[in-house]
């Protein structure tokens, strides 16, 4: 058994520390602004740490490790496109500075300020369901990772994951964004140590020359040139670059960290600092995946290869530290997502449906109840629901359904004076059409004419969703300027 | 080892180093930010 008593002690010390810190901080929550955006007093370094911790989870390591195992060094280009996206947002404040100036707590809140309550409700519903479904696969990925690295069956690990989730739910529900930010900071430090531990032992145990040889001999040019690799190519790389710039700041769990910052300048700069780490935090797990290819060869299940490598090369004692780091990465992601989606439901969906405003206390209690329900959903969906083979594709495309419409409504709303309510509805609907067509047509691709096959290319579908959302906003607004004159907003500071 | 694999390995090394150095700076400055956040919140209660 790889995971020894000393590893268990380290793991439970970390979990105990998380409980203590998460619950200790709840005394600082005095009102709704404290609960949802930590009183908007977060400075750049703390905001960057919490943003990075949110973006790194076991599911991220698994996906990036898998792509490293399958595509070699070519996938490192994704670290470069992501870095460019964050740096552009960090330097220009694209979208995020405008939203922070308006002092919104959720992105759909902007829809009501700029368009109407109906747009807020539709945007909130799409965002909530796409976001919660997106979380569904996280716990399952955690389970696969822990099984391979710790060497236990799922019977032993299910209680560990249930305990982890209960801890996250308890401090997120009680302390809101305050608990999320403080525990994120602790988890950021521990996950960095975990990543450092894993990387050091991988480099010590797997020779760099053998890693290079495994890629060149096993994959040839495709392993080192992303432009000729069939999984990437020019269209995919350009699509990733566009998506990275357009949508990185439009995802509620990420944007909420900027909304909690002390001013719009800090809200912009934390993307710059987090961007400096982006290439590294993508390439490190990708490198683990490539090292797994060198150590085990190409015949393992791509999902299992990277965790199997870490379980093999990291010795007892350090393994406990690494697993604590990995759980820290996941817990910080769960807490941010849970708070983000419950705040969207409590602020953007339920009040418009009830046709009345809710008080601060009621909104916070509603958010807490929804957080618990999301936690139960993750547990049931992640541990006991058998995912179909195309689940990842399905979840990626539901993400595109939300982000294309959000890009149309927010970016045009902030930077184009003629954007109006008709344009917003058209953008939200058309942004969802191409991904929805992809989802349906890919199921019946054998019976559709050859001329429609371009619609089941995921890159084309992604491009189209953004193009249609933008065109929908422009055409919808221009044709209805007189009937629905646009609203203009004044920043609150 | 070809020049292409060397390029990616060097890029990985630089990116990983930048990640860990930035993380160390964020940690040091973040502790100060965290104390400041809790102090200001305590004062307004």
mmCIF file of C-alpha atoms in Angstrom, chain A residues 24 27-28 41 43 45-46 49 52 73 76 178 182 185 188-189 192 195-196 212 216 224 273 276-277 279-280 283-284 287, chain B residues 1-2 4-5 8-9 11-12 15-16 18-20 22-23 26-27 29-31 33-34 36-38 40-42 44-45:
data_model
loop_
_atom_site.group_PDB
_atom_site.id
_atom_site.type_symbol
_atom_site.label_atom_id
_atom_site.label_comp_id
_atom_site.label_asym_id
_atom_site.label_seq_id
_atom_site.Cartn_x
_atom_site.Cartn_y
_atom_site.Cartn_z
ATOM 1 C CA UNK A 24 -13.187 30.872 12.291
ATOM 2 C CA UNK A 27 -17.503 35.863 12.329
ATOM 3 C CA UNK A 28 -16.431 38.542 9.810
ATOM 4 C CA UNK A 41 -11.755 44.932 0.387
ATOM 5 C CA UNK A 43 -6.108 43.476 -2.460
ATOM 6 C CA UNK A 45 -1.961 39.490 -4.056
ATOM 7 C CA UNK A 46 -4.750 37.938 -1.991
ATOM 8 C CA UNK A 49 -4.076 33.699 -4.864
ATOM 9 C CA UNK A 52 -5.490 30.880 -9.075
ATOM 10 C CA UNK A 73 4.676 18.677 -26.090
ATOM 11 C CA UNK A 76 1.963 23.226 -24.229
ATOM 12 C CA UNK A 178 -14.931 35.593 3.418
ATOM 13 C CA UNK A 182 -9.265 32.882 3.428
ATOM 14 C CA UNK A 185 -5.308 31.431 0.343
ATOM 15 C CA UNK A 188 -3.175 28.077 -2.674
ATOM 16 C CA UNK A 189 -0.059 27.718 -0.496
ATOM 17 C CA UNK A 192 1.735 25.024 -4.657
ATOM 18 C CA UNK A 195 2.666 20.718 -7.305
ATOM 19 C CA UNK A 196 6.323 21.383 -6.416
ATOM 20 C CA UNK A 212 11.996 13.799 -25.222
ATOM 21 C CA UNK A 216 9.735 12.134 -30.882
ATOM 22 C CA UNK A 224 6.238 18.771 -31.031
ATOM 23 C CA UNK A 273 -0.666 38.473 -11.738
ATOM 24 C CA UNK A 276 1.941 35.270 -15.052
ATOM 25 C CA UNK A 277 1.329 31.857 -13.482
ATOM 26 C CA UNK A 279 1.570 28.996 -18.609
ATOM 27 C CA UNK A 280 3.230 27.229 -15.671
ATOM 28 C CA UNK A 283 2.329 23.057 -18.484
ATOM 29 C CA UNK A 284 3.218 21.422 -15.142
ATOM 30 C CA UNK A 287 4.527 17.648 -18.297
ATOM 31 C CA UNK B 1 16.975 15.220 -28.141
ATOM 32 C CA UNK B 2 15.925 17.402 -31.085
ATOM 33 C CA UNK B 4 12.039 21.109 -31.050
ATOM 34 C CA UNK B 5 11.909 18.985 -27.872
ATOM 35 C CA UNK B 8 9.486 22.839 -25.317
ATOM 36 C CA UNK B 9 11.495 21.581 -22.329
ATOM 37 C CA UNK B 11 9.759 26.710 -22.234
ATOM 38 C CA UNK B 12 8.339 24.328 -19.619
ATOM 39 C CA UNK B 15 7.029 28.653 -17.200
ATOM 40 C CA UNK B 16 7.271 26.391 -14.140
ATOM 41 C CA UNK B 18 7.738 31.728 -13.222
ATOM 42 C CA UNK B 19 4.784 29.931 -11.613
ATOM 43 C CA UNK B 20 6.660 28.998 -8.429
ATOM 44 C CA UNK B 22 5.139 34.288 -8.603
ATOM 45 C CA UNK B 23 3.407 31.942 -6.142
ATOM 46 C CA UNK B 26 1.890 36.162 -3.852
ATOM 47 C CA UNK B 27 2.159 34.134 -0.634
ATOM 48 C CA UNK B 29 2.395 39.731 0.054
ATOM 49 C CA UNK B 30 -0.903 37.845 0.438
ATOM 50 C CA UNK B 31 -0.320 37.277 4.172
ATOM 51 C CA UNK B 33 -3.226 41.577 2.454
ATOM 52 C CA UNK B 34 -5.106 38.977 4.492
ATOM 53 C CA UNK B 36 -5.294 43.999 6.311
ATOM 54 C CA UNK B 37 -8.634 42.576 5.113
ATOM 55 C CA UNK B 38 -9.471 41.094 8.525
ATOM 56 C CA UNK B 40 -10.473 46.588 8.185
ATOM 57 C CA UNK B 41 -13.495 44.310 8.469
ATOM 58 C CA UNK B 42 -13.117 44.151 12.256
ATOM 59 C CA UNK B 44 -16.244 48.417 10.444
ATOM 60 C CA UNK B 45 -18.255 45.934 12.526
#
